[in-house]
XYZ file of C-alpha atoms in Angstrom:
476
model
C 0.000 0.000 0.000
C 2.764 2.391 0.905
C 5.928 3.011 -1.061
C 9.284 3.835 0.459
C 11.683 6.471 -0.777
C 14.538 3.968 -0.367
C 15.363 1.016 -2.545
C 14.104 -1.985 -0.567
C 13.700 -5.710 -0.810
C 10.823 -7.173 1.192
C 9.604 -10.459 2.593
C 6.579 -11.063 4.795
C 5.472 -13.098 7.762
C 2.523 -12.758 10.119
C 2.254 -11.633 13.672
C -0.947 -11.339 15.736
C -1.530 -7.838 16.990
C -4.546 -5.680 17.809
C -4.668 -1.949 17.092
C -8.038 -1.266 18.689
C -6.532 -0.238 22.027
C -5.453 3.075 20.520
C -7.856 5.827 21.475
C -9.066 8.751 19.410
C -8.473 12.231 20.666
C -9.657 15.497 19.138
C -9.661 19.215 19.670
C -11.079 22.196 17.840
C -8.753 22.063 14.819
C -6.862 18.821 15.393
C -7.978 15.224 15.632
C -6.392 11.799 15.581
C -7.640 8.241 15.483
C -7.559 4.825 13.813
C -9.188 4.092 10.449
C -8.942 1.623 7.598
C -7.290 2.643 4.344
C -8.709 0.951 1.246
C -6.280 -0.171 -1.459
C -8.014 0.074 -4.854
C -5.545 -2.265 -6.522
C -5.578 -5.134 -4.022
C -9.064 -4.352 -2.653
C -7.707 -4.865 0.850
C -7.925 -2.557 3.835
C -5.157 -1.661 6.265
C -5.114 -0.108 9.692
C -3.775 3.426 9.610
C -3.634 6.317 12.020
C -5.096 9.672 10.984
C -3.771 13.011 12.177
C -5.863 16.029 11.282
C -4.576 19.574 11.605
C -5.980 22.787 10.220
C -4.105 22.470 6.917
C -3.103 18.804 6.501
C -4.544 15.314 6.901
C -1.691 12.887 7.576
C -2.072 9.133 7.108
C 0.388 7.132 9.190
C 1.426 3.487 8.933
C 2.630 1.306 11.796
C 6.324 0.396 11.755
C 8.364 -1.721 14.132
C 11.817 -0.197 14.335
C 15.004 -1.342 16.004
C 15.917 1.141 18.716
C 18.828 -0.709 20.367
C 21.314 -3.341 19.273
C 21.010 -5.398 16.125
C 21.466 -4.009 12.626
C 20.208 -0.379 12.506
C 19.546 -0.839 8.778
C 16.850 -3.414 9.538
C 13.309 -2.031 9.634
C 10.104 -3.980 10.216
C 6.812 -2.699 8.794
C 3.393 -3.737 10.147
C 0.239 -3.422 8.102
C -2.992 -4.943 9.314
C -4.997 -6.643 6.604
C -8.715 -7.346 6.705
C -8.088 -10.390 8.922
C -6.988 -10.546 12.537
C -3.298 -10.874 11.777
C -0.712 -8.260 10.983
C 1.607 -8.519 8.012
C 5.192 -7.776 8.995
C 7.339 -6.750 6.054
C 11.087 -6.914 6.660
C 12.831 -4.288 4.554
C 16.591 -4.008 3.997
C 18.030 -0.580 3.303
C 21.202 0.338 1.366
C 23.953 -2.296 1.674
C 22.717 -5.440 3.382
C 24.764 -8.426 4.588
C 24.461 -11.324 2.161
C 22.924 -13.709 4.684
C 20.021 -11.250 5.229
C 19.144 -11.507 1.527
C 18.491 -15.255 1.748
C 14.867 -16.479 1.535
C 13.129 -17.082 4.825
C 13.602 -20.561 6.391
C 16.743 -21.171 4.312
C 19.933 -22.136 6.214
C 22.285 -19.249 6.758
C 26.044 -19.323 6.030
C 28.612 -19.915 8.764
C 29.170 -16.876 10.895
C 32.074 -14.658 9.952
C 34.128 -13.945 13.068
C 35.740 -10.929 11.436
C 32.440 -9.233 10.770
C 29.624 -10.747 12.851
C 31.276 -13.254 15.109
C 28.765 -12.901 17.903
C 25.618 -12.584 15.741
C 23.238 -15.548 15.417
C 22.153 -16.717 11.985
C 19.121 -14.862 10.658
C 15.998 -16.982 10.201
C 12.211 -16.654 10.059
C 11.820 -16.715 13.815
C 12.023 -12.943 14.274
C 10.283 -11.718 17.414
C 9.614 -8.229 18.673
C 11.819 -8.861 21.706
C 14.803 -9.483 19.462
C 15.123 -13.256 20.133
C 15.473 -15.593 17.182
C 14.067 -19.118 17.147
C 17.469 -20.692 17.776
C 18.239 -18.573 20.811
C 16.840 -19.105 24.303
C 14.954 -16.120 25.689
C 16.946 -14.019 28.095
C 15.905 -13.221 31.613
C 13.896 -9.982 31.804
C 15.990 -8.862 34.737
C 19.321 -9.000 32.908
C 18.956 -8.644 29.108
C 22.200 -8.747 27.112
C 23.585 -5.314 26.335
C 23.612 -5.916 22.590
C 20.177 -7.570 22.381
C 18.005 -5.839 19.723
C 15.050 -3.903 21.041
C 12.056 -3.105 18.832
C 9.328 -0.513 19.273
C 6.061 0.044 17.420
C 5.862 3.528 15.911
C 3.429 5.376 13.644
C 5.327 6.871 10.724
C 3.963 9.427 8.246
C 3.071 7.784 4.937
C 0.815 10.272 3.120
C 0.227 13.977 3.753
C -2.858 15.475 2.100
C -3.001 19.299 1.890
C -6.554 20.413 2.662
C -6.477 23.689 0.712
C -9.211 23.342 -1.936
C -9.387 19.596 -1.200
C -12.659 17.681 -1.340
C -14.310 14.808 0.480
C -17.021 12.591 -0.921
C -19.065 9.632 0.214
C -20.014 8.842 -3.388
C -18.206 6.244 -5.464
C -16.304 7.628 -8.433
C -18.558 8.519 -11.365
C -21.532 6.786 -9.764
C -24.291 8.279 -7.701
C -23.897 5.520 -5.073
C -23.052 6.150 -1.435
C -20.199 4.293 0.232
C -20.928 2.507 3.482
C -19.190 4.098 6.494
C -16.457 5.478 4.262
C -15.490 8.481 2.171
C -12.786 9.625 -0.206
C -10.344 12.448 0.454
C -8.887 14.025 -2.674
C -6.372 16.848 -3.002
C -7.022 19.979 -5.064
C -5.393 18.639 -8.238
C -6.903 15.186 -7.829
C -3.467 13.565 -7.857
C -3.772 11.975 -4.431
C -6.959 10.110 -3.590
C -7.474 8.008 -0.462
C -10.553 6.069 0.650
C -10.990 5.859 4.421
C -13.291 3.353 6.116
C -14.642 3.386 9.668
C -16.294 0.914 12.008
C -19.499 2.882 12.552
C -21.574 5.456 10.702
C -21.204 7.846 13.644
C -17.411 7.669 13.518
C -17.484 8.173 9.741
C -19.718 11.227 10.055
C -17.554 12.669 12.815
C -14.423 12.488 10.658
C -16.259 13.718 7.567
C -17.471 16.787 9.448
C -14.068 17.484 10.979
C -12.221 17.310 7.654
C -14.941 19.280 5.850
C -14.825 22.003 8.493
C -11.083 22.462 8.083
C -11.441 22.550 4.279
C -14.173 25.185 4.588
C -12.050 27.294 6.926
C -9.118 27.177 4.509
C -11.405 28.068 1.598
C -12.673 31.069 3.557
C -9.072 32.162 4.139
C -8.462 31.938 0.383
C -11.565 34.033 -0.296
C -10.433 36.721 2.135
C -7.034 36.905 0.463
C -8.559 37.294 -3.009
C -11.209 39.785 -1.875
C -8.623 42.126 -0.358
C -7.354 42.833 -3.876
C -10.735 42.988 -5.626
C -13.272 45.759 -6.123
C -16.554 45.615 -4.162
C -18.366 44.448 -7.305
C -15.991 41.509 -7.810
C -16.037 39.936 -4.353
C -16.269 36.168 -3.822
C -19.279 35.278 -1.690
C -18.865 31.497 -1.617
C -17.052 28.695 -3.429
C -16.492 24.977 -3.015
C -16.771 21.474 -4.442
C -20.053 19.863 -5.499
C -20.964 16.693 -7.361
C -22.924 17.263 -10.581
C -25.545 14.720 -11.554
C -26.382 15.159 -15.257
C -29.075 12.481 -15.176
C -31.869 15.052 -15.214
C -30.661 16.609 -18.469
C -29.036 13.927 -20.641
C -30.057 10.647 -19.011
C -26.503 9.733 -18.016
C -25.832 8.042 -14.686
C -22.241 9.311 -14.482
C -21.532 12.033 -11.939
C -18.612 14.451 -12.041
C -17.116 16.757 -9.446
C -17.287 20.471 -10.192
C -16.051 23.536 -8.352
C -18.635 26.331 -8.003
C -17.988 29.966 -7.161
C -20.300 32.903 -6.516
C -18.244 35.935 -7.461
C -19.360 39.421 -8.403
C -22.091 39.291 -11.047
C -21.601 35.646 -12.004
C -21.971 32.025 -11.023
C -18.835 30.154 -12.153
C -18.574 26.423 -12.831
C -15.051 24.959 -12.988
C -13.604 21.490 -13.479
C -10.928 22.281 -10.888
C -10.417 25.147 -8.413
C -9.139 28.430 -9.939
C -5.697 29.393 -8.647
C -4.934 32.470 -10.739
C -6.584 35.192 -12.832
C -6.334 33.152 -16.020
C -8.295 30.296 -14.442
C -11.131 32.674 -13.580
C -11.277 33.793 -17.204
C -11.442 30.199 -18.462
C -14.357 28.836 -16.449
C -16.270 25.960 -17.961
C -19.555 27.897 -17.661
C -20.677 31.314 -16.398
C -24.164 32.633 -15.662
C -25.539 36.013 -14.604
C -26.567 35.620 -10.974
C -29.846 37.519 -11.230
C -30.921 35.274 -14.152
C -30.371 32.046 -12.221
C -32.820 30.389 -9.844
C -31.582 28.325 -6.900
C -33.815 25.404 -5.935
C -33.380 22.968 -3.034
C -34.561 19.412 -3.683
C -35.709 18.699 -0.159
C -37.929 20.691 2.231
C -35.732 23.394 3.691
C -36.300 26.373 5.940
C -36.038 29.218 3.438
C -35.816 32.901 4.245
C -39.117 34.765 4.419
C -38.078 37.022 1.541
C -37.664 34.036 -0.776
C -41.002 32.524 0.269
C -42.777 35.812 -0.425
C -40.991 36.195 -3.752
C -42.205 32.770 -4.868
C -45.745 33.630 -3.801
C -45.617 36.795 -5.879
C -44.854 34.719 -8.969
C -47.296 31.952 -8.128
C -44.502 29.354 -7.935
C -45.189 26.012 -6.281
C -43.202 24.736 -3.263
C -40.131 22.653 -3.965
C -40.642 18.984 -4.764
C -39.905 16.227 -2.296
C -36.350 14.868 -2.490
C -35.758 11.852 -4.710
C -34.121 8.666 -3.444
C -30.343 8.897 -3.301
C -30.365 12.689 -3.355
C -30.563 13.703 0.308
C -28.640 16.971 -0.058
C -29.217 18.204 -3.604
C -29.962 21.539 -5.237
C -30.524 22.730 -8.782
C -29.389 25.805 -10.661
C -32.098 26.724 -13.182
C -30.750 28.862 -16.011
C -32.020 30.344 -19.273
C -33.902 28.475 -22.014
C -35.128 25.863 -19.533
C -31.675 24.414 -18.850
C -30.520 23.332 -15.404
C -27.666 21.830 -13.396
C -28.239 19.441 -10.490
C -25.621 19.273 -7.744
C -25.241 17.269 -4.547
C -23.257 18.073 -1.405
C -22.096 15.948 1.501
C -23.910 17.426 4.503
C -26.924 19.537 5.374
C -24.581 22.293 6.536
C -23.150 22.435 2.995
C -26.633 22.757 1.550
C -27.507 25.521 3.999
C -24.275 27.353 3.192
C -24.981 27.313 -0.537
C -28.562 28.497 -0.084
C -27.618 31.371 2.226
C -24.671 32.351 0.037
C -26.772 32.344 -3.112
C -29.323 34.640 -1.460
C -26.543 36.961 -0.343
C -24.830 37.006 -3.751
C -28.066 37.754 -5.624
C -29.016 40.483 -3.139
C -25.642 42.214 -3.541
C -25.680 41.922 -7.341
C -29.245 43.255 -7.700
C -28.365 46.282 -5.597
C -25.204 46.833 -7.628
C -26.970 46.589 -11.019
C -30.041 48.540 -9.966
C -32.074 47.736 -13.092
C -32.219 45.382 -16.046
C -33.946 45.956 -19.405
C -35.081 43.248 -21.849
C -36.418 43.626 -25.385
C -39.869 42.130 -25.873
C -42.897 42.375 -28.124
C -46.611 42.863 -27.645
C -49.246 43.058 -30.362
C -46.585 43.354 -33.033
C -44.694 46.214 -31.360
C -41.120 46.081 -30.106
C -41.015 47.156 -26.460
C -38.542 47.553 -23.616
C -39.385 45.834 -20.328
C -37.385 47.237 -17.399
C -37.086 45.753 -13.920
C -35.871 48.463 -11.536
C -34.932 47.867 -7.902
C -36.317 51.266 -6.882
C -39.428 51.754 -9.014
C -40.566 48.273 -10.055
C -41.717 47.373 -13.587
C -41.793 49.719 -16.566
C -42.756 49.027 -20.175
C -41.870 51.543 -22.885
C -41.690 51.767 -26.665
C -38.294 50.763 -27.999
C -38.042 53.583 -30.535
C -39.472 56.586 -28.703
C -38.848 55.450 -25.098
C -42.450 56.522 -24.407
C -43.608 54.827 -21.173
C -46.719 52.705 -21.698
C -47.288 51.499 -18.157
C -45.563 51.264 -14.766
C -46.219 49.144 -11.654
C -44.554 48.642 -8.280
C -43.292 45.254 -7.161
C -46.117 45.038 -4.625
C -48.705 45.347 -7.420
C -47.613 42.114 -9.107
C -50.141 39.501 -7.980
C -49.368 36.571 -10.219
C -48.043 35.301 -13.503
C -48.481 32.493 -16.015
C -46.553 31.511 -19.110
C -46.579 28.999 -21.951
C -43.132 27.641 -21.051
C -41.657 28.998 -24.272
C -41.781 32.735 -24.987
C -45.028 34.274 -23.701
C -45.903 35.417 -20.183
C -48.968 37.033 -18.643
C -48.293 39.359 -15.720
C -51.199 40.204 -13.400
C -51.024 43.609 -11.710
C -53.418 45.243 -9.257
C -54.417 48.773 -10.225
C -53.673 51.110 -7.302
C -56.706 53.325 -8.026
C -59.620 51.057 -8.956
C -58.187 47.914 -7.284
C -58.834 45.912 -10.452
C -56.507 43.220 -11.834
C -54.876 44.194 -15.111
C -53.157 41.676 -17.380
C -50.114 42.488 -19.486
C -49.024 39.885 -22.057
C -45.444 40.044 -23.320
C -43.213 37.839 -25.480
C -39.475 37.374 -24.836
C -36.663 35.571 -26.653
C -35.381 34.101 -23.361
C -38.440 33.978 -21.145
C -36.802 31.846 -18.419
C -34.045 34.403 -17.832
C -36.632 37.198 -17.518
C -38.733 35.288 -14.989
C -35.644 34.456 -12.935
C -34.610 38.115 -13.022
C -38.049 39.152 -11.760
C -37.728 36.613 -8.948
C -34.270 37.900 -7.996
C -35.347 41.553 -7.893
C -38.454 40.812 -5.854
C -36.490 38.689 -3.387
C -33.888 41.438 -3.007
C -36.631 44.051 -2.574
C -38.320 42.047 0.177
C -34.973 41.429 1.873
C -34.094 45.126 1.759
C -36.866 45.968 4.222
C -35.418 43.505 6.759
C -32.673 45.326 8.759
C -31.270 42.072 10.136
C -30.852 40.624 6.647
C -29.368 43.830 5.232
C -26.825 44.152 8.063
C -25.715 40.555 7.544
C -24.880 41.180 3.883
C -21.785 43.339 4.412
C -19.339 41.601 2.096
C -16.464 43.889 3.005
C -16.921 43.227 6.701
C -17.504 39.469 6.398
C -14.886 38.480 3.846
C -12.176 41.138 3.955
C -11.489 41.577 7.675
């Protein structure tokens, strides 16, 4: 499972040993404990020790090393397989005496008095107390001075940087959950390790601890970037998600994507952006106020978003489908969508809150948005303004045909293609007036209306407004 940086030859024997006596200890940013590491090639699992710090997850293997007497170049490695026994691998480093290179259980050569006159022949009877099978055990009270002494030690085998790393309970390219296990993958995807645990509770505990440290490091990265960016180009949130394209193209293959809410756009990357060029070469970009965020399971949404959906006559979110406990969709123009899944409910909550915040900030920054439309053969301009509401004017003369506040919009209906009927309540006669318009990208317009109404409702809530200070939250 592990590779050494030295040139080694190895042979194996078994030795019964239990690792379960080691206890797990944790603190706010550090944690340690025993887990099983899954080898994809051999499909075996091995006992390892995990050490979690704020920036690194270290996977340690158990070695038995010679601390006194014997040949200091001799190192014994213990790896516990799926059974109850431990595999001891004897590894010889650099120049090794010829008799040590013989196969196990083969007779050794006569001892050389000039080099190892007092050393017994090496055989397969190696014990942790240094005695070989052809030597009587020494008295504990008076061990020989040159008797080898071995100690079990955890040695670092793999160090995984947690900056922009990801964790996932899903099997690669399949929307199937692992049982009591998850994968830890570095930012570039070069190092991937599957960790297994005895119980679901222990698995969840480690998943949360690692995810928390990754989130904290991501927040530090955001703060660093935001210090050098204008207020209109701030990063609100970013992180890994798993995209399930099944809803759009019928494929069952899932892929990991990196999402970012920055300035006016929603970015979708194949890997985390590390420089300015990466930000310019995103896989996909969408205008935030033309995108609708939808949670796949019942979730406690903000009042402003509930009221905004009521204004548009939108139905509550559907019940979650099997296998998608923490999923959300990004609905974009022309009826297209992306479906993503996250690992924990806290991730889902973070994306929902961040999306609300990003849209609110962008709507206030833009102020208004105008779309070309048509009605009864005339080309018109339909403007959504954060301050005044809805305005429709002639495209050529800019003559205003009608104007309504956000609060006067009482409902809407559309044909799912290009046409929409907006129902407004006349402020004077209290009658409902219908305005029918036709747009080239109707979905984007409806999403924009939703975003402006949600931001307008949120703007009258002092608590919500005070919590949206990007400069204070992500630059200090």
